[in-house]
Short mmCIF file of C-alpha atoms (C1' of nucleotides) in Angstrom, two decimals:
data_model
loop_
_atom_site.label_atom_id
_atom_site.label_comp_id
_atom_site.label_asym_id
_atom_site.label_seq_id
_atom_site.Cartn_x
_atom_site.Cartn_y
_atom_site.Cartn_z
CA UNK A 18 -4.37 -8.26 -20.69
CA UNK A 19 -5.34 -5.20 -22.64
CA UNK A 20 -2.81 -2.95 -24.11
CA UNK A 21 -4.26 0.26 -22.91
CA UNK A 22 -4.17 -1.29 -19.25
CA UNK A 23 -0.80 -1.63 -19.67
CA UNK A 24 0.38 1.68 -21.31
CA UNK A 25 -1.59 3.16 -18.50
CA UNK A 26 0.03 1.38 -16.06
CA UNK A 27 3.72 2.64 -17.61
CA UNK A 28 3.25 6.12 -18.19
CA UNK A 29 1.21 6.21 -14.58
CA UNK A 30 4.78 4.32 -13.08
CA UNK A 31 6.78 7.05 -15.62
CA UNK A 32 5.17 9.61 -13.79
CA UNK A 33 5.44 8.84 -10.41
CA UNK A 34 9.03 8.45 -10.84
CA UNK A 35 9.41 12.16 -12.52
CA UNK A 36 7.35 14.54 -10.69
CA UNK A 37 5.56 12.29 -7.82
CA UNK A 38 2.42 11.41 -7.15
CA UNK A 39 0.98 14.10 -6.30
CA UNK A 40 2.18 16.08 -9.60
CA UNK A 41 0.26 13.60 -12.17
CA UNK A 42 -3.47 13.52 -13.22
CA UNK A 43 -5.15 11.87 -15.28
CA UNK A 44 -5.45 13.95 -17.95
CA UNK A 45 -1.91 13.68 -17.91
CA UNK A 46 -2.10 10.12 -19.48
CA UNK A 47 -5.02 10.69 -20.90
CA UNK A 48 -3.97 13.20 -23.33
CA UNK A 49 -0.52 12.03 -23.96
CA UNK A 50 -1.90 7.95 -25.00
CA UNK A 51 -4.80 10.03 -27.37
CA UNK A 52 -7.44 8.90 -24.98
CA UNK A 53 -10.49 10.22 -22.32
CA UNK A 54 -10.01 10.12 -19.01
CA UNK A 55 -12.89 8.34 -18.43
CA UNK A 56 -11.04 5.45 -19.88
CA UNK A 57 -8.65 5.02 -17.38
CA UNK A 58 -11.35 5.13 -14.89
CA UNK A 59 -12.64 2.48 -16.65
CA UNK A 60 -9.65 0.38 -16.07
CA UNK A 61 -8.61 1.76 -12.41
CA UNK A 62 -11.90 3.33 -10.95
CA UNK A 63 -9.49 6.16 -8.92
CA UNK A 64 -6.60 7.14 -8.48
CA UNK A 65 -5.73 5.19 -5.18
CA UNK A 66 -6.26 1.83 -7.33
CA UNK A 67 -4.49 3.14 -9.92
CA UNK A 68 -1.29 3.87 -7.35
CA UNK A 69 -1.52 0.74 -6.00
CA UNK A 70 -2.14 -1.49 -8.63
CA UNK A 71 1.52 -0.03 -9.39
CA UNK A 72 3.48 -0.50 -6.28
CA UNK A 73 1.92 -4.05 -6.68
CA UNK A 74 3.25 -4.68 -9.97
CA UNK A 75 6.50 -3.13 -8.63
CA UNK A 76 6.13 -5.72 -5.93
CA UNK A 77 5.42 -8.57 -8.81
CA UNK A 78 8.97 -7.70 -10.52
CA UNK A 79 11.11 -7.53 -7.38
CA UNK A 80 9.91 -10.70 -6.41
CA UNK A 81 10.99 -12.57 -10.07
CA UNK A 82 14.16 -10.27 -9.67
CA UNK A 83 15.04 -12.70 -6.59
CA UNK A 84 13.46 -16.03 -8.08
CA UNK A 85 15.39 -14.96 -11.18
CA UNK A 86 18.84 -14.58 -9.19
CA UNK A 87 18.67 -17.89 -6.81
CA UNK A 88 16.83 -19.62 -9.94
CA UNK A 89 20.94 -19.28 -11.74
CA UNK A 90 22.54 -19.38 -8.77
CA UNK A 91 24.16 -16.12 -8.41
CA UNK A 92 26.41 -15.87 -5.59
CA UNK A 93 25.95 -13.15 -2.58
CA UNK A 94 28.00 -10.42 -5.27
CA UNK A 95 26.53 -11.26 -8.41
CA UNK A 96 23.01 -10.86 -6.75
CA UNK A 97 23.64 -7.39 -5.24
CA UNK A 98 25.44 -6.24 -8.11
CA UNK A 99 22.19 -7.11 -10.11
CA UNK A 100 20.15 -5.12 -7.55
CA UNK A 101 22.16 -2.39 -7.89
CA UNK A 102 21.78 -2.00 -11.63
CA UNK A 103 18.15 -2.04 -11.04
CA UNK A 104 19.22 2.01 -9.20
CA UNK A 105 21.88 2.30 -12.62
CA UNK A 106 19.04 2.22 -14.74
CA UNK A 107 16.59 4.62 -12.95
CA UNK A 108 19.42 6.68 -12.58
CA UNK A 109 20.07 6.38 -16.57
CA UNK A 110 16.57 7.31 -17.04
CA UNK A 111 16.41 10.34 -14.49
CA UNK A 112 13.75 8.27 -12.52
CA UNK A 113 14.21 8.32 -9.07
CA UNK A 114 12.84 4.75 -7.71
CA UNK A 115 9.08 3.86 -6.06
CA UNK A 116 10.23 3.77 -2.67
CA UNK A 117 11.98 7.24 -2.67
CA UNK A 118 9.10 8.42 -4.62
CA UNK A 119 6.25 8.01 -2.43
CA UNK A 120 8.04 7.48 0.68
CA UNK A 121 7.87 11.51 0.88
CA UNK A 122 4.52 11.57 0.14
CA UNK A 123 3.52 8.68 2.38
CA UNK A 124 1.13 10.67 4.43
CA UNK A 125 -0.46 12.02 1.59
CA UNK A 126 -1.22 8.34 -0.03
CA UNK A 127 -4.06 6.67 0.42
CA UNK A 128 -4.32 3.78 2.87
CA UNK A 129 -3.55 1.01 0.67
CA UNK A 130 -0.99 2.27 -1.13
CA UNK A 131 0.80 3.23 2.14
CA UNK A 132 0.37 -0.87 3.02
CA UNK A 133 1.95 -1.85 -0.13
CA UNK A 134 5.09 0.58 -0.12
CA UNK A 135 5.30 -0.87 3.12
CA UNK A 136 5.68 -4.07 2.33
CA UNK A 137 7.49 -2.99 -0.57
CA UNK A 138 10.31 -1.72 1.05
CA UNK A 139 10.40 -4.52 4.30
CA UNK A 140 10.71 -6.66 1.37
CA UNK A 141 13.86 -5.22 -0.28
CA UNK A 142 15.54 -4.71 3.38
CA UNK A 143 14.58 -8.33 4.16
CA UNK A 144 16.25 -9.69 1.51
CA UNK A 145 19.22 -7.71 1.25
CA UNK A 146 19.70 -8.38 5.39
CA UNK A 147 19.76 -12.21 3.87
CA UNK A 148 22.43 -11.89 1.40
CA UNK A 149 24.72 -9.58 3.64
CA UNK A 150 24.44 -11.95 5.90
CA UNK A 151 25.07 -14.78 4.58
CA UNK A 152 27.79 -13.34 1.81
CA UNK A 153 29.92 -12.42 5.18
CA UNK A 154 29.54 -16.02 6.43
CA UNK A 155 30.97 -17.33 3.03
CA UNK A 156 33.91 -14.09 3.19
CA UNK A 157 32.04 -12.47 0.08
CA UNK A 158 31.17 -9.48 1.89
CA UNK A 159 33.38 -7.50 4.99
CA UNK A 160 30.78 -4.94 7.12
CA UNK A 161 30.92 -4.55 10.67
CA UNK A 162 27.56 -4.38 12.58
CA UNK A 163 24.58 -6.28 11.90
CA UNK A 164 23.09 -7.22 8.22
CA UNK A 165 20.45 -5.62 8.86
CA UNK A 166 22.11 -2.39 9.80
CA UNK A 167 24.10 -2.04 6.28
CA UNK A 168 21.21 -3.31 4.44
CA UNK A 169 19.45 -0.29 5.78
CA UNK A 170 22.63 2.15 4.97
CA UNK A 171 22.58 0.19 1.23
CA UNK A 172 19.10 0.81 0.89
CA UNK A 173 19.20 4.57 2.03
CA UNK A 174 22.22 5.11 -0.44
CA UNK A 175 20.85 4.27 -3.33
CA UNK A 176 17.29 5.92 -2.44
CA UNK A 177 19.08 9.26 -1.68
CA UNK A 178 21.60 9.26 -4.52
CA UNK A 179 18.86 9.25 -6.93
CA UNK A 180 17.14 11.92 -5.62
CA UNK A 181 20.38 14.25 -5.27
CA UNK A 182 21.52 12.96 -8.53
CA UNK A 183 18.36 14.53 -10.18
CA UNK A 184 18.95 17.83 -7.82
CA UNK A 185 23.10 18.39 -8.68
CA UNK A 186 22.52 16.05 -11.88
CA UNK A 187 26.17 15.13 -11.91
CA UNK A 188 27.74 12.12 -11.03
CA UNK A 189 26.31 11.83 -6.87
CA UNK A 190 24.45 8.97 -8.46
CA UNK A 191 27.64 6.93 -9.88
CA UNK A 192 30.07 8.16 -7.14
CA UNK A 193 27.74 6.44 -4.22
CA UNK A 194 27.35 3.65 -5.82
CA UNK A 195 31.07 2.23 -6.42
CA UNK A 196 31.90 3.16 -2.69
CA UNK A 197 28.78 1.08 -1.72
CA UNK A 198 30.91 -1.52 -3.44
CA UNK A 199 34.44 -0.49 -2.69
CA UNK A 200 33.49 -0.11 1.35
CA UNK A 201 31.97 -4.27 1.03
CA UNK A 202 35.35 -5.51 -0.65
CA UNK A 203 37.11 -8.02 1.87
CA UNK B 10 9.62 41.71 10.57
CA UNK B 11 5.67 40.87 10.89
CA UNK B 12 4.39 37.72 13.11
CA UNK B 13 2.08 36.51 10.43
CA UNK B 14 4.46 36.01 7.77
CA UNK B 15 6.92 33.94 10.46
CA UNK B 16 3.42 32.33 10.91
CA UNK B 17 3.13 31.25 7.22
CA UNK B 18 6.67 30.29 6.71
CA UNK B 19 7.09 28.16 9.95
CA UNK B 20 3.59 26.21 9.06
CA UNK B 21 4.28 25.86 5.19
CA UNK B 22 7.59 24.46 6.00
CA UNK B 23 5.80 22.12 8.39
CA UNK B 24 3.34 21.14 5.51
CA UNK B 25 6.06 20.93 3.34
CA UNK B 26 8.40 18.29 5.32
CA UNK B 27 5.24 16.44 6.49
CA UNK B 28 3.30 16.09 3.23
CA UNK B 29 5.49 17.82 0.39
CA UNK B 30 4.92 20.45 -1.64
CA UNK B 31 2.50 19.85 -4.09
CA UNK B 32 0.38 18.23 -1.73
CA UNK B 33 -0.09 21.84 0.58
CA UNK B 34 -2.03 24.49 -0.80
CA UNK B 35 -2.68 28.32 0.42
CA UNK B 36 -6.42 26.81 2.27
CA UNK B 37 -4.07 24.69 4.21
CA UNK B 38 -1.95 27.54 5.47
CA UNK B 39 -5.28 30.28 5.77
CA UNK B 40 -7.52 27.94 7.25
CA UNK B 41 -5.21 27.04 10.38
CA UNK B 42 -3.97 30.56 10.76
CA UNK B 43 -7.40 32.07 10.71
CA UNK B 44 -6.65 34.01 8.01
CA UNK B 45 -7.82 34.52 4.49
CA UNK B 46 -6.12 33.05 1.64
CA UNK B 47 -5.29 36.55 0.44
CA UNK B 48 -3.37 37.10 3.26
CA UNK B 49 -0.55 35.15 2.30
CA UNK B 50 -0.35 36.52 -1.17
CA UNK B 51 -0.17 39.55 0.38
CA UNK B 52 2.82 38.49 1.84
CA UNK B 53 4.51 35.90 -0.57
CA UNK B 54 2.66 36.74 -3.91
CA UNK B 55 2.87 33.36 -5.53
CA UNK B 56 3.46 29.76 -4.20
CA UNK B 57 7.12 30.01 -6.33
CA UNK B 58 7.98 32.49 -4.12
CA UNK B 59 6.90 30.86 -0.74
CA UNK B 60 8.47 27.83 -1.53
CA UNK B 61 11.51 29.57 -2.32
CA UNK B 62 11.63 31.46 0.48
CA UNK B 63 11.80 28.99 2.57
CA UNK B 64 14.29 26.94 1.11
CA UNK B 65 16.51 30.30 1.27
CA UNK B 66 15.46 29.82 5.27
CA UNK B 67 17.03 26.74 5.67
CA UNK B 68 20.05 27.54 3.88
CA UNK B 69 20.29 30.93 6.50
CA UNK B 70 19.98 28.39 9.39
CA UNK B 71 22.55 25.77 8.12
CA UNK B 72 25.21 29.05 7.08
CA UNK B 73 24.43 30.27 11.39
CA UNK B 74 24.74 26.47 12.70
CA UNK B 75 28.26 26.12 11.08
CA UNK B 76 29.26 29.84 11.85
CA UNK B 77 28.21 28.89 15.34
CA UNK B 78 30.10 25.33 15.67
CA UNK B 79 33.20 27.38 14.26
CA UNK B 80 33.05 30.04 16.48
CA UNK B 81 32.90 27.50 19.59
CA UNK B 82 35.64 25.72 18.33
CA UNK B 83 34.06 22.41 18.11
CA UNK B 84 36.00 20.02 16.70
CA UNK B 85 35.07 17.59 13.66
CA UNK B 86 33.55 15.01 15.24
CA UNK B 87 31.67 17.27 17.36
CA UNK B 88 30.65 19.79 14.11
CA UNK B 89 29.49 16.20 12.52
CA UNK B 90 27.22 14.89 15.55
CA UNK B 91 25.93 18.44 15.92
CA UNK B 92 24.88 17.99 12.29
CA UNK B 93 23.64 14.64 12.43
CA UNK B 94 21.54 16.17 15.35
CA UNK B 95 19.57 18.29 13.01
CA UNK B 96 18.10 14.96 11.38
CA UNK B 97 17.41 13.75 14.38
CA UNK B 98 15.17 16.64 15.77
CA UNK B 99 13.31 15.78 12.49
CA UNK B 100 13.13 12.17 12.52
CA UNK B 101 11.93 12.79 16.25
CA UNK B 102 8.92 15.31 14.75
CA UNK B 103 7.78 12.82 11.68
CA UNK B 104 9.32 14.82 9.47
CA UNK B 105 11.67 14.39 6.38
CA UNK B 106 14.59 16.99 5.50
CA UNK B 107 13.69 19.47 3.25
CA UNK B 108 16.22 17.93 0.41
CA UNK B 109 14.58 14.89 0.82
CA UNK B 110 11.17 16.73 0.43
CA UNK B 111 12.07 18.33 -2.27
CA UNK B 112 15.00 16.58 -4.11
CA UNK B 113 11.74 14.27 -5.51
CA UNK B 114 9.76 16.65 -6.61
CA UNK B 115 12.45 18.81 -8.05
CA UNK B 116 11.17 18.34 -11.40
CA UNK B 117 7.70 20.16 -11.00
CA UNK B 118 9.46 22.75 -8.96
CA UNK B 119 9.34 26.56 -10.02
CA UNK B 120 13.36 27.36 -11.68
CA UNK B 121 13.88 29.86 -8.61
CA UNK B 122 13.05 26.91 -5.94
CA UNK B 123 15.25 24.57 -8.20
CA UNK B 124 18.04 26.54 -7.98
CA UNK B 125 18.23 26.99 -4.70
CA UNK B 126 17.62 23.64 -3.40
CA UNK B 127 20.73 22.76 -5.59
CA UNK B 128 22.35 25.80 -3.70
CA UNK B 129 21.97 24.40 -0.58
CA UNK B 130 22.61 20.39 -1.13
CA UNK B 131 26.07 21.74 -2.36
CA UNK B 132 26.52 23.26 0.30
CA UNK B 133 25.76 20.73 2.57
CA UNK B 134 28.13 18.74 0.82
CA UNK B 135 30.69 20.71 0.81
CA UNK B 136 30.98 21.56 4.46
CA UNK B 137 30.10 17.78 5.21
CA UNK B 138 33.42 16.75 2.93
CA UNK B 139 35.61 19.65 4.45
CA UNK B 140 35.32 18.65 8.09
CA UNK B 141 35.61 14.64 6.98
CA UNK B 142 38.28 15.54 5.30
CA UNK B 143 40.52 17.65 7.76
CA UNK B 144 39.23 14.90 10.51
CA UNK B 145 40.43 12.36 8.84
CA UNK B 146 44.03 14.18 8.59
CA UNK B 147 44.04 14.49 12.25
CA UNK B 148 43.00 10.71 12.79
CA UNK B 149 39.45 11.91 14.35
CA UNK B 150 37.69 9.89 11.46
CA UNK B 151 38.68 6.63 9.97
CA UNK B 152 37.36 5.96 6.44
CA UNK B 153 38.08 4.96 3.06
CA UNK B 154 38.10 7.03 -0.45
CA UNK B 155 37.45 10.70 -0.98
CA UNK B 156 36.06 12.57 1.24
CA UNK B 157 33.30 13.63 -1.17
CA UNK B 158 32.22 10.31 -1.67
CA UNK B 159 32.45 9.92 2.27
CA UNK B 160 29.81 12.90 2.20
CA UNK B 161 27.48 11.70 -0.28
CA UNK B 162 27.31 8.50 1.45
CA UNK B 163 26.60 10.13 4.76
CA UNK B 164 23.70 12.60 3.12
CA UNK B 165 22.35 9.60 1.25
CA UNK B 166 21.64 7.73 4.78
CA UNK B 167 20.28 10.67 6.79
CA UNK B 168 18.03 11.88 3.60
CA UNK B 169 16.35 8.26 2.96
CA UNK B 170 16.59 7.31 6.77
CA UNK B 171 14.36 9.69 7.28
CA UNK B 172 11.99 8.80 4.49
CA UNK B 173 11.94 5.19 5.05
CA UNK B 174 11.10 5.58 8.90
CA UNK B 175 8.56 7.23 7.81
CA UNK B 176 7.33 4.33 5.53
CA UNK B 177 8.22 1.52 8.21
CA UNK B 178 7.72 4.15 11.70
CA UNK B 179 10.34 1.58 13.38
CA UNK B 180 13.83 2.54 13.94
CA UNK B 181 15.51 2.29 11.00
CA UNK B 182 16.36 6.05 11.33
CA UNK B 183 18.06 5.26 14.62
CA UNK B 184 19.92 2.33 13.54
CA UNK B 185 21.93 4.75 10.56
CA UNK B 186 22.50 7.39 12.34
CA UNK B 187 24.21 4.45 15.30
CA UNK B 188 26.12 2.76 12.09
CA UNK B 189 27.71 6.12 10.61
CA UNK B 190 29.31 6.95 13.79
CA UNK B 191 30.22 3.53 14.25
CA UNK B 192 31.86 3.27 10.43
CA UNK B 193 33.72 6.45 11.34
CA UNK B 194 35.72 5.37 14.58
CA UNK B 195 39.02 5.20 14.25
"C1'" DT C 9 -6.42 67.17 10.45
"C1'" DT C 10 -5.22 65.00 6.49
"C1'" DT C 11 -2.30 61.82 4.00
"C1'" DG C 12 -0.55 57.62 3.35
"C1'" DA C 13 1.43 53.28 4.45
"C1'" DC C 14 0.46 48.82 6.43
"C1'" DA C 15 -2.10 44.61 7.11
"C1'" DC C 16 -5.23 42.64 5.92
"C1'" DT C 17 -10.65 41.05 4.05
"C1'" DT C 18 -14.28 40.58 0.61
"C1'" DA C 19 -15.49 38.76 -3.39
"C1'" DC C 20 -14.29 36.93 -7.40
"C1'" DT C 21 -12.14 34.09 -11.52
"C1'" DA C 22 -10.27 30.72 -14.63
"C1'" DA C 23 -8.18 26.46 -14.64
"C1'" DT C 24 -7.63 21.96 -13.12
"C1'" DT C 25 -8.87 18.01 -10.37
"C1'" DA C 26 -10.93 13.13 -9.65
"C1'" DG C 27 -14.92 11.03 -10.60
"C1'" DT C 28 -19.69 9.56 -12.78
"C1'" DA C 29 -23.67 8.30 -15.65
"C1'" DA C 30 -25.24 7.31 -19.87
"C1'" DG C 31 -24.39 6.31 -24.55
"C1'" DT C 32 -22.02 3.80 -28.64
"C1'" DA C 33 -19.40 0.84 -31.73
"C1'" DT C 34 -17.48 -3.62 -32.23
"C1'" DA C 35 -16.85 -8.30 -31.52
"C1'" DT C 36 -18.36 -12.73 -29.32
"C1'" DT C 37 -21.61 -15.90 -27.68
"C1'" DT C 38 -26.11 -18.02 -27.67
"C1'" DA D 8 -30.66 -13.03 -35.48
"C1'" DA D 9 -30.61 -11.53 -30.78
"C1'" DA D 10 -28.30 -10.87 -26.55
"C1'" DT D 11 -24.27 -9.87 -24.12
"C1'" DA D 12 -19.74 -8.29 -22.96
"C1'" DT D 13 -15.84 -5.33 -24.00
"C1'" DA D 14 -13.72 -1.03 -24.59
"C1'" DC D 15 -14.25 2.81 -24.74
"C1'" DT D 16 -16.46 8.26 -25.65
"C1'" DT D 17 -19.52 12.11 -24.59
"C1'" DA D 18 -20.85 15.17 -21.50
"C1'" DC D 19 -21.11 16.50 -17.14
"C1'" DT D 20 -20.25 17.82 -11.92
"C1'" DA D 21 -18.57 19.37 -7.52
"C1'" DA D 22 -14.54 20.55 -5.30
"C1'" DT D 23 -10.21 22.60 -5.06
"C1'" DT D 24 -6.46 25.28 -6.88
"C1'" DA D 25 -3.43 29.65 -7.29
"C1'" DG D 26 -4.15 34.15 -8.06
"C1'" DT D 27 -6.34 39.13 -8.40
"C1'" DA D 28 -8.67 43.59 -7.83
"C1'" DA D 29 -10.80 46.49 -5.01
"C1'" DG D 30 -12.15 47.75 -0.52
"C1'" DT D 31 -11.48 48.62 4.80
"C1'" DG D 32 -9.78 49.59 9.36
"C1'" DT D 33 -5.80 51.18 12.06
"C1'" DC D 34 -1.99 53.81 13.04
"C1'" DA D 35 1.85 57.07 12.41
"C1'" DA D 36 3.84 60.96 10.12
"C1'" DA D 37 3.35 65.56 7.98
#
DNA sequence: TTTGACACTTACTAATTAGTAAGTATATTT
DNA sequence: AAATATACTTACTAATTAGTAAGTGTCAAA
């Protein structure tokens, strides 16, 4: 894989995550990696593939995230812990995440980005439905209602509190997430 | 005050929660109003000062709804479900909040915008941790931790709910709004 | 009857946007 | 040695952007 595809690809993702899709062009990258803009057209043709070839990748990692986690056998905690720290670090970096990124400017996107966030994010509920579920069954986790229910409240915490986090920029971020935790102890 | 500028706030803010704000532009605005674009700068000189406008709207409106809930003597779980209605009325229209619209782009935002968009999610939270709080006292909520964190956790669901619907247009909105009350029973 | 404020329009500008077509240097294959 | 593929650059275009300066019609006050 070329080198330039990739920084492309990062400082594209870096952007996104700072001021939004909407807010980056390519001259953006372009004059920040020292190079035309043609030459990211070379390696995404427009924008749209560009944005999606993104989410994909973001896709790509979320996916080994969870092969990663069952692969060493973390229990129910362990494994949303580690999700969880996946939010720490955005919020370390003042990046808010994809999902609460371009799920603002979803009608804006074009049409296959707007498929792939939206399998993006059925993914991530999915999944953390799944270990809700079953870490109540094994007494890991104590929620009333269904998994699915405080997988979306989980979901919509973490989202949010990186957005506010970067509005109030003190510790909304931080505070949300340890009663996340402190509301699942049994 | 004149109909045309009530016209250009009331669709802007529309554009705003519906496809964010660096995705609108004055054509947007002149073009559906029949107007020209110079219209609106005749009006609100620069974008900056449209944008901010409005946010300084929405912080009017919140300041009347809680004067009003006070005045009729509603009582905190009332005040709350009256406030929770106000993200419902959105989620009902396809359209975000305007923290949640904004809160993501706040980085590309003009500094008068920025500071008022901080003005009003402080304010939102809090009122939202002053009525949890003096509930809770008199046993009308049930919940763990500070109230503050309470709050954040409550503005965190409604914000994202209302983003992710968007993203999966099922009724994940519904199904948070159903699980805070639910959390909160005593 | 004139003055002036109000609510715009006309006509424009400079900057930025995504995107393209054609060219070029370098390395690899035939 | 010639042909081909890779990884770009040069040079451009058409559309859109926020913003401005100067003009115009309407109405009310002086």
């Amino acid at each position: 894989m070329s080198v330039t595809r990739e920084r492309i690809m990062e400082l594209a993702e870096e952007l996104i995550l700072t001021n939004g899709y909407n807010a980056f062009s390519y001259q953006d990258i372009s004059s920040e990696l020292g190079i035309k803009n043609a030459a990211i057209h070379y390696y995404f043709p427009s924008k749209a593939n560009l944005g999606t070839s993104i989410i994909r990748n973001n896709i790509q990692r979320f996916d080994e995230m969870v092969e990663n986690m069952q692969f060493r056998k973390f229990d129910e905690w362990k494994q949303l812990e580690s999700f969880l720290q996946v939010y720490v670090k955005s919020n370390r970096e003042h990046k808010i995440c994809i999902v609460g990124s371009l799920g603002p400017d979803f009608n804006t996107l074009p049409e296959a980005s707007k498929l792939e966030i939206k399998k993006m994010t059925e993914k991530i509920i999915d999944w953390l439905s799944s270990i809700l579920e079953s870490g109540r069954e094994k007494g890991i986790f104590k929620y009333n209602g269904l998994p699915g229910n405080r997988a979306l409240v989980i979901l919509t915490n973490m989202v949010a509190s990186l957005q506010i986090a970067r509005v109030l920029s003190k510790n909304e971020f931080k505070q949300v997430h340890q009663t996340i935790l402190d509301d699942l102890k049994p």
